[in-house]
GROMACS .gro file of C-alpha atoms in nm:
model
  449
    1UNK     CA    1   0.000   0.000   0.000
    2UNK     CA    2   0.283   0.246   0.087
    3UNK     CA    3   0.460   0.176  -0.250
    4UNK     CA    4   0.123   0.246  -0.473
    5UNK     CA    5   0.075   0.578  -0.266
    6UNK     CA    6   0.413   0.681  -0.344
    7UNK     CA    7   0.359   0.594  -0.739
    8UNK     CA    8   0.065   0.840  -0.717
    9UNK     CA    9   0.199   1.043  -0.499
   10UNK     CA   10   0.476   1.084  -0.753
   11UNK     CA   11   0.262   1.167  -1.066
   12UNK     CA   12   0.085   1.370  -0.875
   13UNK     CA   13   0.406   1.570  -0.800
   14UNK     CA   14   0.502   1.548  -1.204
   15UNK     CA   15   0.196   1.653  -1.344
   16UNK     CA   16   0.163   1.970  -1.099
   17UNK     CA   17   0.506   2.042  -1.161
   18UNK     CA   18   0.453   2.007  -1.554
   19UNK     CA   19   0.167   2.196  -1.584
   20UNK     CA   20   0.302   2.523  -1.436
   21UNK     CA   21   0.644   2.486  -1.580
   22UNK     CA   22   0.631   2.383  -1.944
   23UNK     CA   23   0.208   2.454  -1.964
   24UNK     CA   24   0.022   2.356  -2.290
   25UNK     CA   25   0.283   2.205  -2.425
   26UNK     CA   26   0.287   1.987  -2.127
   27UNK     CA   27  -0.089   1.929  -2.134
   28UNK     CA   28  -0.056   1.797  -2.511
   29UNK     CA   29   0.202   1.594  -2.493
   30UNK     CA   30   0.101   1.405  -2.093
   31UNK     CA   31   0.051   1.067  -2.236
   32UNK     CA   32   0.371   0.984  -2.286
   33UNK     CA   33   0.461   1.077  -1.923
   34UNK     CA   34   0.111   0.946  -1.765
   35UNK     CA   35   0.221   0.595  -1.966
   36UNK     CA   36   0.548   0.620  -1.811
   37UNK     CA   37   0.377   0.560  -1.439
   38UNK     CA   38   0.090   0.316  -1.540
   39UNK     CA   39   0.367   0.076  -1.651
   40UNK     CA   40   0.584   0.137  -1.332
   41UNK     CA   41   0.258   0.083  -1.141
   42UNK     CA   42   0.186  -0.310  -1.345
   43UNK     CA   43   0.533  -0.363  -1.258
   44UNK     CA   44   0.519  -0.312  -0.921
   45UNK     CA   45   0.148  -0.448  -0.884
   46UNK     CA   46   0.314  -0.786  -1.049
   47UNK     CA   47   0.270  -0.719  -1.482
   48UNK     CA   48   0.548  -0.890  -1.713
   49UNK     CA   49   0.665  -0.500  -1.781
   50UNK     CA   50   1.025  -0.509  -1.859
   51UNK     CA   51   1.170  -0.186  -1.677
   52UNK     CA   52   1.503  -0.125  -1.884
   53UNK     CA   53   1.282  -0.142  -2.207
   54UNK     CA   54   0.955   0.015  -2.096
   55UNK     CA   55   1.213   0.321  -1.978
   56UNK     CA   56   1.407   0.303  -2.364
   57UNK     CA   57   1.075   0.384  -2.483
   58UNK     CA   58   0.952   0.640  -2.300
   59UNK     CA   59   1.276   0.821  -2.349
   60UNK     CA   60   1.275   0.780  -2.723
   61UNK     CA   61   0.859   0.917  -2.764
   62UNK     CA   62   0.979   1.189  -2.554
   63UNK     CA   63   1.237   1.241  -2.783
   64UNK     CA   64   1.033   1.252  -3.097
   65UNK     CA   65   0.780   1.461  -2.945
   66UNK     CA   66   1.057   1.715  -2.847
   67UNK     CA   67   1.219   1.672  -3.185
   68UNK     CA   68   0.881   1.801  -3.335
   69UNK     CA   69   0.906   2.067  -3.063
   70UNK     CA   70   1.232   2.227  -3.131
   71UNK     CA   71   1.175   2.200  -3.533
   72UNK     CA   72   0.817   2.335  -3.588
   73UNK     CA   73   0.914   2.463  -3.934
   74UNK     CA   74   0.910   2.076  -4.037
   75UNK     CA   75   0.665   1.795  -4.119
   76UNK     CA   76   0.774   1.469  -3.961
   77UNK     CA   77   0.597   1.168  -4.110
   78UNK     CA   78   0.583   0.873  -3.871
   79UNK     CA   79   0.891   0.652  -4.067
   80UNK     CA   80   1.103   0.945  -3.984
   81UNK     CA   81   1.003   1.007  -3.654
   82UNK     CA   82   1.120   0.676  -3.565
   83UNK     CA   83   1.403   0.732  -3.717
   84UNK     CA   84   1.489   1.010  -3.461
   85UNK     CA   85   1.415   0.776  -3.241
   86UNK     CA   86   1.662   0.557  -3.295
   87UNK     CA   87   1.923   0.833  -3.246
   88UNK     CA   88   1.817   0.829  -2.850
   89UNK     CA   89   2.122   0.645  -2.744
   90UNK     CA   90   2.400   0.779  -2.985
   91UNK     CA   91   2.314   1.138  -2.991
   92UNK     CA   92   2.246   1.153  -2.595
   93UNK     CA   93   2.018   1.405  -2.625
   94UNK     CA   94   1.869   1.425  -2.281
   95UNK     CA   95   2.244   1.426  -2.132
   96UNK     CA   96   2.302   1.154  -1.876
   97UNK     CA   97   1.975   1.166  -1.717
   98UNK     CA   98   1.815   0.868  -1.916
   99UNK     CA   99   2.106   0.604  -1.796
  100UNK     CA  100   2.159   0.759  -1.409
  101UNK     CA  101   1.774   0.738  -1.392
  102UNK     CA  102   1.772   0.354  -1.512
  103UNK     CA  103   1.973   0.248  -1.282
  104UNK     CA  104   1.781   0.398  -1.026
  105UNK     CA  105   1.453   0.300  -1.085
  106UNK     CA  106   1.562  -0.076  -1.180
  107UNK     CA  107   1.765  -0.182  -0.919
  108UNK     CA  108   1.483   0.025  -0.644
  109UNK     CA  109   1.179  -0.089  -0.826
  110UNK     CA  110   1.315  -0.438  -0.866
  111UNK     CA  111   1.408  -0.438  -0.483
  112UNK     CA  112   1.061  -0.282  -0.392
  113UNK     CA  113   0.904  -0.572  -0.579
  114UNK     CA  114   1.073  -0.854  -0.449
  115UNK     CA  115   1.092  -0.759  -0.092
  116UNK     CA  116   0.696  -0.733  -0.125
  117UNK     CA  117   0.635  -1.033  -0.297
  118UNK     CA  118   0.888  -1.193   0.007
  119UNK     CA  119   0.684  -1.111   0.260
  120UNK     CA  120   0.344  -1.255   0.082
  121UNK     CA  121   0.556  -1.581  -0.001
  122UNK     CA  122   0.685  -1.583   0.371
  123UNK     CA  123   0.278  -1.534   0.486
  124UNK     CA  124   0.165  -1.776   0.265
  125UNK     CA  125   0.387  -2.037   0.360
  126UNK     CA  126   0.273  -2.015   0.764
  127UNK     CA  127  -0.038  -2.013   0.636
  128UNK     CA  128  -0.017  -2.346   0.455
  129UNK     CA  129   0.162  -2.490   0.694
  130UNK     CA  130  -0.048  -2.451   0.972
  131UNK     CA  131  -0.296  -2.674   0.774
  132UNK     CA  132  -0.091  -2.939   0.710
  133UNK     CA  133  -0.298  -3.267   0.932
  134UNK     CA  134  -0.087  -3.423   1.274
  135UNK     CA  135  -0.040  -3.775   1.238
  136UNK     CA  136  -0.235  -4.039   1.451
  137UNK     CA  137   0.103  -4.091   1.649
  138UNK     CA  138   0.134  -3.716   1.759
  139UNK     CA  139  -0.259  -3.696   1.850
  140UNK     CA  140  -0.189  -4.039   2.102
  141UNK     CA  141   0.133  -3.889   2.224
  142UNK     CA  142  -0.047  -3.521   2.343
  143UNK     CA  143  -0.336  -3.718   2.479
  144UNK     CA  144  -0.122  -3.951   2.677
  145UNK     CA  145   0.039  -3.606   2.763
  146UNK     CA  146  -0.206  -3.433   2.868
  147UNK     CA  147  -0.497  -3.700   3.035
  148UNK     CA  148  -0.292  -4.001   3.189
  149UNK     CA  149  -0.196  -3.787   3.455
  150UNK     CA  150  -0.581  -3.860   3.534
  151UNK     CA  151  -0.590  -4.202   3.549
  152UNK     CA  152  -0.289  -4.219   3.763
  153UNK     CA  153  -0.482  -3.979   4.007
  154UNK     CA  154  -0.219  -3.689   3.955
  155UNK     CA  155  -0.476  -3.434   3.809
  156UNK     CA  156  -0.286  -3.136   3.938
  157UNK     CA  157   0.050  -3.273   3.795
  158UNK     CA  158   0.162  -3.074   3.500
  159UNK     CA  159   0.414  -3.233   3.220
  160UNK     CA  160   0.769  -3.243   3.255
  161UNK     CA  161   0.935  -2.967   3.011
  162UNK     CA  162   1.173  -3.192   2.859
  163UNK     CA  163   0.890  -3.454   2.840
  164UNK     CA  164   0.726  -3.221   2.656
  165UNK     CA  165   0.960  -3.123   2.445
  166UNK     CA  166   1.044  -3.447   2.305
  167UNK     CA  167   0.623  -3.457   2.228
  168UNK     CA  168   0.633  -3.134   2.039
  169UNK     CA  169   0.941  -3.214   1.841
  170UNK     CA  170   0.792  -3.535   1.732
  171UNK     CA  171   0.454  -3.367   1.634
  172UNK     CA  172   0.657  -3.101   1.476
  173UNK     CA  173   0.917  -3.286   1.292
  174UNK     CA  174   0.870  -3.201   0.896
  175UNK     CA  175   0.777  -2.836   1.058
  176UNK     CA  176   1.083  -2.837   1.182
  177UNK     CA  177   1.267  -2.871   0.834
  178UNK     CA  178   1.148  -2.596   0.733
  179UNK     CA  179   1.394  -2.393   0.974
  180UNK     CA  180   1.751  -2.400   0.749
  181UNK     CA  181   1.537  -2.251   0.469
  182UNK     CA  182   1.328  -2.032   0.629
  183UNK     CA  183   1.643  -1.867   0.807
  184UNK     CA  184   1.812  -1.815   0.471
  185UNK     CA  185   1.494  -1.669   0.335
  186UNK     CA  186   1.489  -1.411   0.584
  187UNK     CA  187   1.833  -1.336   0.607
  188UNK     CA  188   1.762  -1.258   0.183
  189UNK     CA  189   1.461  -1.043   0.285
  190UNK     CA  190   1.685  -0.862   0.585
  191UNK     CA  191   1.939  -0.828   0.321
  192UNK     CA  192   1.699  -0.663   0.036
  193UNK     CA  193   1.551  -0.444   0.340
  194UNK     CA  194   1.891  -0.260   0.378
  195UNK     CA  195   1.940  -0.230   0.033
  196UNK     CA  196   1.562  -0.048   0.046
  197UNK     CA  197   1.744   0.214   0.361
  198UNK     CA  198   2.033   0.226   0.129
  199UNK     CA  199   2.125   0.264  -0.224
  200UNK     CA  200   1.799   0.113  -0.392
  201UNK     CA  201   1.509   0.323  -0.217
  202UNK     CA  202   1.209   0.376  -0.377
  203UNK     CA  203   1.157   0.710  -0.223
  204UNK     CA  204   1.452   0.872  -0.301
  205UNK     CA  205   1.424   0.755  -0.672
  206UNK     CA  206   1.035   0.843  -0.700
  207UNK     CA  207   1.012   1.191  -0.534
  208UNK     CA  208   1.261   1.403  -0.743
  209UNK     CA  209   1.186   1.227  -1.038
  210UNK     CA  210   0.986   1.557  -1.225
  211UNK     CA  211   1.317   1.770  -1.160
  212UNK     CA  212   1.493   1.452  -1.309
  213UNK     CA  213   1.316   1.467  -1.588
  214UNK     CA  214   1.283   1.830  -1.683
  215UNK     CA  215   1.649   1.852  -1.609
  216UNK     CA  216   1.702   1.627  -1.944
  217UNK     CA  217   1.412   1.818  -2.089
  218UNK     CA  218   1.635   2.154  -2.062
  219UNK     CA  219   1.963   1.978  -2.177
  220UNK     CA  220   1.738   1.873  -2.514
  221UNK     CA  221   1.694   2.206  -2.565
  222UNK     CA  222   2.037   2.330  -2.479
  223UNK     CA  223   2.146   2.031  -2.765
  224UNK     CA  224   1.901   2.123  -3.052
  225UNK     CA  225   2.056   2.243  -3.288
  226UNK     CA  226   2.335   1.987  -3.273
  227UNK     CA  227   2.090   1.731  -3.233
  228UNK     CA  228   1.841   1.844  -3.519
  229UNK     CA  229   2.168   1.865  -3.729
  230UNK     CA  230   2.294   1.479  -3.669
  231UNK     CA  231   1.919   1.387  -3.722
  232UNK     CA  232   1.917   1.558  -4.030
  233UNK     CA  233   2.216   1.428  -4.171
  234UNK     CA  234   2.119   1.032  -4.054
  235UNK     CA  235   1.746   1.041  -4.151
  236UNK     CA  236   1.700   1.275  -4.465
  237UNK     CA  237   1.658   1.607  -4.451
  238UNK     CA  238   1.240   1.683  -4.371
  239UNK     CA  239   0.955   1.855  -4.538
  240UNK     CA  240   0.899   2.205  -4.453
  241UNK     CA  241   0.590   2.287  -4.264
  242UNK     CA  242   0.289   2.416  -4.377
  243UNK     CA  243   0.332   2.803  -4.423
  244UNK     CA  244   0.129   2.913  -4.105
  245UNK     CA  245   0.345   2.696  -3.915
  246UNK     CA  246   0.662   2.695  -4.050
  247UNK     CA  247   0.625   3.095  -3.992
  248UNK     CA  248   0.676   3.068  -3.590
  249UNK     CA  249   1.023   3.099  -3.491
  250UNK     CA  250   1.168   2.854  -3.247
  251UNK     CA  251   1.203   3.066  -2.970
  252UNK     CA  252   0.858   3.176  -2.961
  253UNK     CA  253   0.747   2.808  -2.985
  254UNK     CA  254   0.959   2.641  -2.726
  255UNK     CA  255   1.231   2.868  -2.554
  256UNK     CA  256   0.978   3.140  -2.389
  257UNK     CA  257   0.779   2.787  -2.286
  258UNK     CA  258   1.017   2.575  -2.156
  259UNK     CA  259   1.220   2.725  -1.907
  260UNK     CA  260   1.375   2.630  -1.600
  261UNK     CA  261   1.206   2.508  -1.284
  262UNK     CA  262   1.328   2.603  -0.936
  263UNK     CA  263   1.330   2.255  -0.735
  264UNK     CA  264   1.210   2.475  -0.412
  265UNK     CA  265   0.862   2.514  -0.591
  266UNK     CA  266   0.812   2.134  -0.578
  267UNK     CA  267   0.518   1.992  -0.397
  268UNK     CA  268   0.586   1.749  -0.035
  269UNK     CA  269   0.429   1.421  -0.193
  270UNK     CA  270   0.199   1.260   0.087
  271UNK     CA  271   0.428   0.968   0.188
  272UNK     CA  272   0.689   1.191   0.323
  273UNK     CA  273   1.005   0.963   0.454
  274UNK     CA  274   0.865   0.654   0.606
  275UNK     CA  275   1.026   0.439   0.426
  276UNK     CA  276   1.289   0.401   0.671
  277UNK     CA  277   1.035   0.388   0.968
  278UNK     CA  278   0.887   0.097   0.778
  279UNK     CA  279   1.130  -0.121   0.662
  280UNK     CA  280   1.266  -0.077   1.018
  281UNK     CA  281   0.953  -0.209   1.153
  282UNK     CA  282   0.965  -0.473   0.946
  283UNK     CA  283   1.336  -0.589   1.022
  284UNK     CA  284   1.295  -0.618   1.327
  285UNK     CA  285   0.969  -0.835   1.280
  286UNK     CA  286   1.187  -1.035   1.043
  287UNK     CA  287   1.443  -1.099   1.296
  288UNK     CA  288   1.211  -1.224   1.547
  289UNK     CA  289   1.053  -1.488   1.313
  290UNK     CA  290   1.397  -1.628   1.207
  291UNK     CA  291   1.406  -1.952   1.434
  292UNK     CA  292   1.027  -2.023   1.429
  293UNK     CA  293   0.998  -2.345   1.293
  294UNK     CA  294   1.307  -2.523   1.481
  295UNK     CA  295   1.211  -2.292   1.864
  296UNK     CA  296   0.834  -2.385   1.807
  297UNK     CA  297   0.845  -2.685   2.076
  298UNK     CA  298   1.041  -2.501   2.317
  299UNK     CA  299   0.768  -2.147   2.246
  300UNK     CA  300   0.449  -2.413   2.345
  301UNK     CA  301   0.623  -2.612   2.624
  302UNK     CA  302   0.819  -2.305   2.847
  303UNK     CA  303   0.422  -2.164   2.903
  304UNK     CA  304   0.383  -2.228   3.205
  305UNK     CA  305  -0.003  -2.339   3.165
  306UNK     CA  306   0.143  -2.616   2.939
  307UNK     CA  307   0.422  -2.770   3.185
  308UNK     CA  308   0.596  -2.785   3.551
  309UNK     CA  309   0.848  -2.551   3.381
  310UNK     CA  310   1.212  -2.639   3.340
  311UNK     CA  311   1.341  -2.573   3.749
  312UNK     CA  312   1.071  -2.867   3.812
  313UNK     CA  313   1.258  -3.150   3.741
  314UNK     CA  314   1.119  -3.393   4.018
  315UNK     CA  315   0.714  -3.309   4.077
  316UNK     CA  316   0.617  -3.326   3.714
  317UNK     CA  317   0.431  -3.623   3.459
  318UNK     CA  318   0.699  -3.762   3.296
  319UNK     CA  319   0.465  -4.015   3.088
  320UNK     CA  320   0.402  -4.289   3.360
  321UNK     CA  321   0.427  -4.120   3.671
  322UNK     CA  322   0.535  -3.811   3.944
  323UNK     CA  323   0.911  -3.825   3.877
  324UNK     CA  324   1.223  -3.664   3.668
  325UNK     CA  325   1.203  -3.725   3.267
  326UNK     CA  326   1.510  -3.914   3.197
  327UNK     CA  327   1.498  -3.999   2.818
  328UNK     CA  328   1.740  -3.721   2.599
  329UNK     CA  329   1.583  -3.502   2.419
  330UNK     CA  330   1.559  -3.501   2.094
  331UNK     CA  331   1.734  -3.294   1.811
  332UNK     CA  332   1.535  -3.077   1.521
  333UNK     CA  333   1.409  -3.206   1.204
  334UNK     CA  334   1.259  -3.540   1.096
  335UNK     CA  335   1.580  -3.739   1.044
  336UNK     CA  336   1.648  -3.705   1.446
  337UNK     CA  337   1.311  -3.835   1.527
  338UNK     CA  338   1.386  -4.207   1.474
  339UNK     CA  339   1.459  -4.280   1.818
  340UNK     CA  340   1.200  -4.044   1.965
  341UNK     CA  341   1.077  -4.238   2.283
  342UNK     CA  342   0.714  -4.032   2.277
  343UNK     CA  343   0.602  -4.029   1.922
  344UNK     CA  344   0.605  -4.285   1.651
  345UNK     CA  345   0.785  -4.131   1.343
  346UNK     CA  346   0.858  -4.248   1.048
  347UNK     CA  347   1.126  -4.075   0.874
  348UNK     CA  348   1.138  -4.253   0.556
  349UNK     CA  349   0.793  -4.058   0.453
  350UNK     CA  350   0.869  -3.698   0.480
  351UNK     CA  351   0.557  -3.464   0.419
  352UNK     CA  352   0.536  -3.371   0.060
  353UNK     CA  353   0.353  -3.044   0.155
  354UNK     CA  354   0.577  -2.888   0.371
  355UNK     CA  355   0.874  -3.026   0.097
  356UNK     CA  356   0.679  -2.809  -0.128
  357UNK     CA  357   0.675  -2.512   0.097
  358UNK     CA  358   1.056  -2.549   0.134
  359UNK     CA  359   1.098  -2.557  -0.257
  360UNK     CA  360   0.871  -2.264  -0.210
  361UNK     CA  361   1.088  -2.090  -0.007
  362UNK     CA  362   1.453  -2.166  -0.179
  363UNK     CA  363   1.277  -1.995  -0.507
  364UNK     CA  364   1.176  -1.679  -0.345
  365UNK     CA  365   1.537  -1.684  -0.135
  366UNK     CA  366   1.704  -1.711  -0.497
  367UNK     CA  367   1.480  -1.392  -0.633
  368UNK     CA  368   1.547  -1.201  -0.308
  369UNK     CA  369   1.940  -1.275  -0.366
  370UNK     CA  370   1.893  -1.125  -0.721
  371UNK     CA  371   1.709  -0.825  -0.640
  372UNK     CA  372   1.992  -0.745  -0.368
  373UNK     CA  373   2.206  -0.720  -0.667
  374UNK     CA  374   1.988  -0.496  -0.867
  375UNK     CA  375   1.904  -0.798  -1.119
  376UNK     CA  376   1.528  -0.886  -1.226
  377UNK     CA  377   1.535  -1.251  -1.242
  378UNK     CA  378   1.174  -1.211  -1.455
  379UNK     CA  379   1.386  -1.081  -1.735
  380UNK     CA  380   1.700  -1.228  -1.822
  381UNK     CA  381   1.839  -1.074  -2.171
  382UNK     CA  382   1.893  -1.321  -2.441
  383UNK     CA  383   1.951  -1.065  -2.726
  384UNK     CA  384   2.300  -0.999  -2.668
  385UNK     CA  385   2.451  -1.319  -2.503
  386UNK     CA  386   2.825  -1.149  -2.478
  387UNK     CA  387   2.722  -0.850  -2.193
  388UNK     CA  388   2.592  -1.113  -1.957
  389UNK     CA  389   2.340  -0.788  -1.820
  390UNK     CA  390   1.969  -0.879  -1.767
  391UNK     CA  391   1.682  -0.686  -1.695
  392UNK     CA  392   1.739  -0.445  -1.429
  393UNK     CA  393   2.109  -0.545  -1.391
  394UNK     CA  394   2.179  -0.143  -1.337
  395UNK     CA  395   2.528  -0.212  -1.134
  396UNK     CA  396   2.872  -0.232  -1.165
  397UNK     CA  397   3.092  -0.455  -0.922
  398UNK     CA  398   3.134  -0.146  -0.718
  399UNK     CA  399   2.790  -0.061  -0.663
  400UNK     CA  400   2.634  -0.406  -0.616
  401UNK     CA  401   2.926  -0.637  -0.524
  402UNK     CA  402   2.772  -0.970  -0.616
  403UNK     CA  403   2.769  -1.138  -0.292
  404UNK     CA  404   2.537  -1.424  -0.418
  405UNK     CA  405   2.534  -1.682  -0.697
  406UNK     CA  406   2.243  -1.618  -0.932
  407UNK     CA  407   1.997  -1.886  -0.984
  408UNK     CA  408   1.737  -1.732  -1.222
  409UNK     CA  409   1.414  -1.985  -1.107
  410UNK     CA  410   1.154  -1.824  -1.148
  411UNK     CA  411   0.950  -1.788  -0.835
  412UNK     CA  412   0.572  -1.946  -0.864
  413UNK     CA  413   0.301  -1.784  -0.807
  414UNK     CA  414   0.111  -1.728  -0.478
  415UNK     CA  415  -0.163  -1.908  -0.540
  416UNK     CA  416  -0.037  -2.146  -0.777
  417UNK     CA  417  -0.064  -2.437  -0.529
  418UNK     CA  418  -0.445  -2.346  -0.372
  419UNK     CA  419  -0.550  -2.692  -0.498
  420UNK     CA  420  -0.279  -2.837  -0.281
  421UNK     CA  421  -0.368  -2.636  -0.047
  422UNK     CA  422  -0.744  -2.682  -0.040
  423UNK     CA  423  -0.676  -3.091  -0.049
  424UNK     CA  424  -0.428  -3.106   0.189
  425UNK     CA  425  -0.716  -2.905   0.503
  426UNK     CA  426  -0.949  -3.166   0.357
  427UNK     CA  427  -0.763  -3.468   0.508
  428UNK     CA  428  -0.890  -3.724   0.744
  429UNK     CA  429  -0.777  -3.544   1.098
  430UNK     CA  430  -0.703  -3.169   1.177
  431UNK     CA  431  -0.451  -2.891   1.081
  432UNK     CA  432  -0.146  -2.820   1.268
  433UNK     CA  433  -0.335  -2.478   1.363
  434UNK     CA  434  -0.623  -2.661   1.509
  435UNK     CA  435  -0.424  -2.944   1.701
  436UNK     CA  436  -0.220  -2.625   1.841
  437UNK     CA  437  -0.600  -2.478   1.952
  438UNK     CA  438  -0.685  -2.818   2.062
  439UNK     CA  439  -0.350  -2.827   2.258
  440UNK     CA  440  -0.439  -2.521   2.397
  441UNK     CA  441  -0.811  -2.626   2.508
  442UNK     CA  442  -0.685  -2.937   2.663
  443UNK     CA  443  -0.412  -2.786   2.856
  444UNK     CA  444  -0.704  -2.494   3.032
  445UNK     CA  445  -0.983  -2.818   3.082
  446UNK     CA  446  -0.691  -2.939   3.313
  447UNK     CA  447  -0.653  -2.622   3.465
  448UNK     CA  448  -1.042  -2.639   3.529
  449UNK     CA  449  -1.050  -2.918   3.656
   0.00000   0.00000   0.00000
């Protein structure tokens, strides 16, 4: 939501800025800018828009439009108006704007992108997770948990911790897989996020980008004549005008119009400087979340409604009666389950769901690593196989060391597995989210009681 306000936010800015700078002219010519920020905005909102292209063509229409500008005593049919436009890149015309802006908006667009489409990968997986069904083992080993103290006549006896633990790591055990790839996921997203404070942010690209932009409007006209002259001699040299047109000098058609603008006169767009408040907020959120999966057991079995608590070694259930929990406990992941004395694993069958989720996540890790670089993994350049540059790719070694080893996968989309999904919360048994409510019931009826 913040990113599409600054978008509008930012043509906003443009089109004020426009209109009382370079007026009608402005007004007749505002497609080409307002097409400039509808295709930022279906890149950003997810479109198959390549950025280094979409921004080779709006500089070359702006071109021709300003070539028409700057020679008003000619008729430009539309064959030779594009070949002006193929002079965009030798003649420079617009100075050094076009490239410095590029590389701006790629690499912070492309890092804008990703980061967002992290954090819905990185919500989507919980989300799926949580659904995926407890197997009969886990359900006997809670209830055995959490009721035999009954039947023994030790009602008031809460589990041992460690007891516990080995329960929960048992009942969590393909969960707990997910860890190693979560953590490298979000040290990719923590890694994009300073590149967002840093070098690639959005904001700073986005809010000067009228002054940007009018600044290579005023070096076109500084260039025109040298520019109308190279044209002339490449393309052919053009009809004249009509007479009624042809008769307005060039100053009085674009000099006393387009003049300089004084960057104090811009407008404040709405978003201000959060940016840095938010992806702070979100950091630190990140950073919290990086153990989940593997410090799960130990979150559900240290509260204190759940267990004796780990300084009660003696006066807790320990599965059979009042005493200390001597089995060790066990380690993370599936693998380390085989000798788990509380839950019947079998380690040969990992969960294909969460194994999807993973895959899900090493995708999405390999994008994120890309996008710290400034590349666009969507868009890898084929056309010119010897510069190696893709999409985006906006950096030299000293601005975006590479620090990663691309792997151009493309990630898939969100809800590209719902039927998955969908069939996996319609299996015999219940969710990971609902055994953790059930857990959670059980554990205040004992209180109750």
């Amino acid at each position: 939501e913040f990113f599409r306000e600054l978008l509008e936010n930012a043509e906003r800015s443009l089109n004020d800025m426009f209109v009382r700078t370079y007026g009608m002219l402005y007004m007749q010519n505002s497609e080409v800018f307002q097409d400039l920020f509808t295709e930022l905005k279906r890149y950003y909102t997810g479109g198959n828009v390549n950025l280094e292209e979409m921004l080779n063509d709006f500089w070359a229409r702006l071109l021709e439009r300003m070539f028409q500008l700057i020679n008003p005593q000619y008729h430009f049919s539309e064959d030779y108006l594009e070949c002006v436009s193929k002079y965009t890149d030798q003649l420079k015309p617009f100075g050094d704007v076009p490239r410095k802006l590029k590389v701006q908006v790629t690499r912070a667009f492309i890092a804008a992108r990703t980061f967002v489409q992290g954090l819905t990968v990185g919500r989507e997986v919980a989300n799926r997770v949580s659904k995926v069904s407890p197997t009969p083992g886990c359900i006997r080993a809670l209830m055995k948990m959490l009721y035999c103290p009954y039947c023994r006549g030790l009602p008031t006896v809460k589990p041992c911790n460690n007891y516990c633990l080995n329960v929960m790591k048992g009942c969590l055990a393909n969960q707990a897989d997910l860890d190693t790839e979560w953590s490298l996921f979000i040290d990719a997203m923590l890694l994009v996020a300073e590149r967002l404070e840093g070098p690639f942010n959005i904001e700073s690209v986005m809010d000067p980008i009228d002054v940007k932009i009018s600044e290579a409007i005023m070096n076109m006209q500084e260039n025109s004549m040298q520019v109308s002259a190279k044209v002339f001699q490449g393309c052919g040299q053009p009809k004249p005008a009509p007479a009624l047109r042809s008769s307005r000098s060039v100053p009085e058609n674009f000099n006393t119009r387009f003049r300089p603008y004084n960057p104090e006169e811009r407008p404040t767009t709405a978003a201000g400087t959060s940016l840095d408040r938010l992806v702070t907020d979100i950091k630190e959120k990140l950073k919290l979340s990086k153990k989940f999966w593997s410090t799960l057991p130990y979150t559900i079995c240290k509260d204190e409604r759940v267990t004796a608590g780990p300084s009660v070694e003696e006066d807790c259930w320990n599965g059979h009666t009042k005493a200390r929990y001597l089995p060790e406990i066990m380690n993370d992941g599936l693998t380390n389950q085989i000798n788990n004395p509380e839950v019947d694993v079998d380690i040969t069958r990992p969960d294909t769901f969460i194994r999807q989720q993973i895959m899900a996540l090493r995708v999405m890790t390999n994008k994120l690593k890309n996008a710290y670089n400034g590349n666009d993994v969507n868009f890898q350049d084929t056309s010119d196989e010897t510069s190696g540059s893709g999409s985006g790719s906006g950096c030299t070694d000293d601005i975006c060391p590479t620090e990663f080893d691309f792997v151009t996968t493309e990630a898939p989309p969100v809800d590209s597995d719902r039927r998955e999904v969908e069939a996996a919360a319609t299996q015999p048994g219940c969710s990971l989210q609902t055994l953790l409510i059930i857990f959670l019931s059980l554990v205040l009826q004992r209180q109750w009681r």
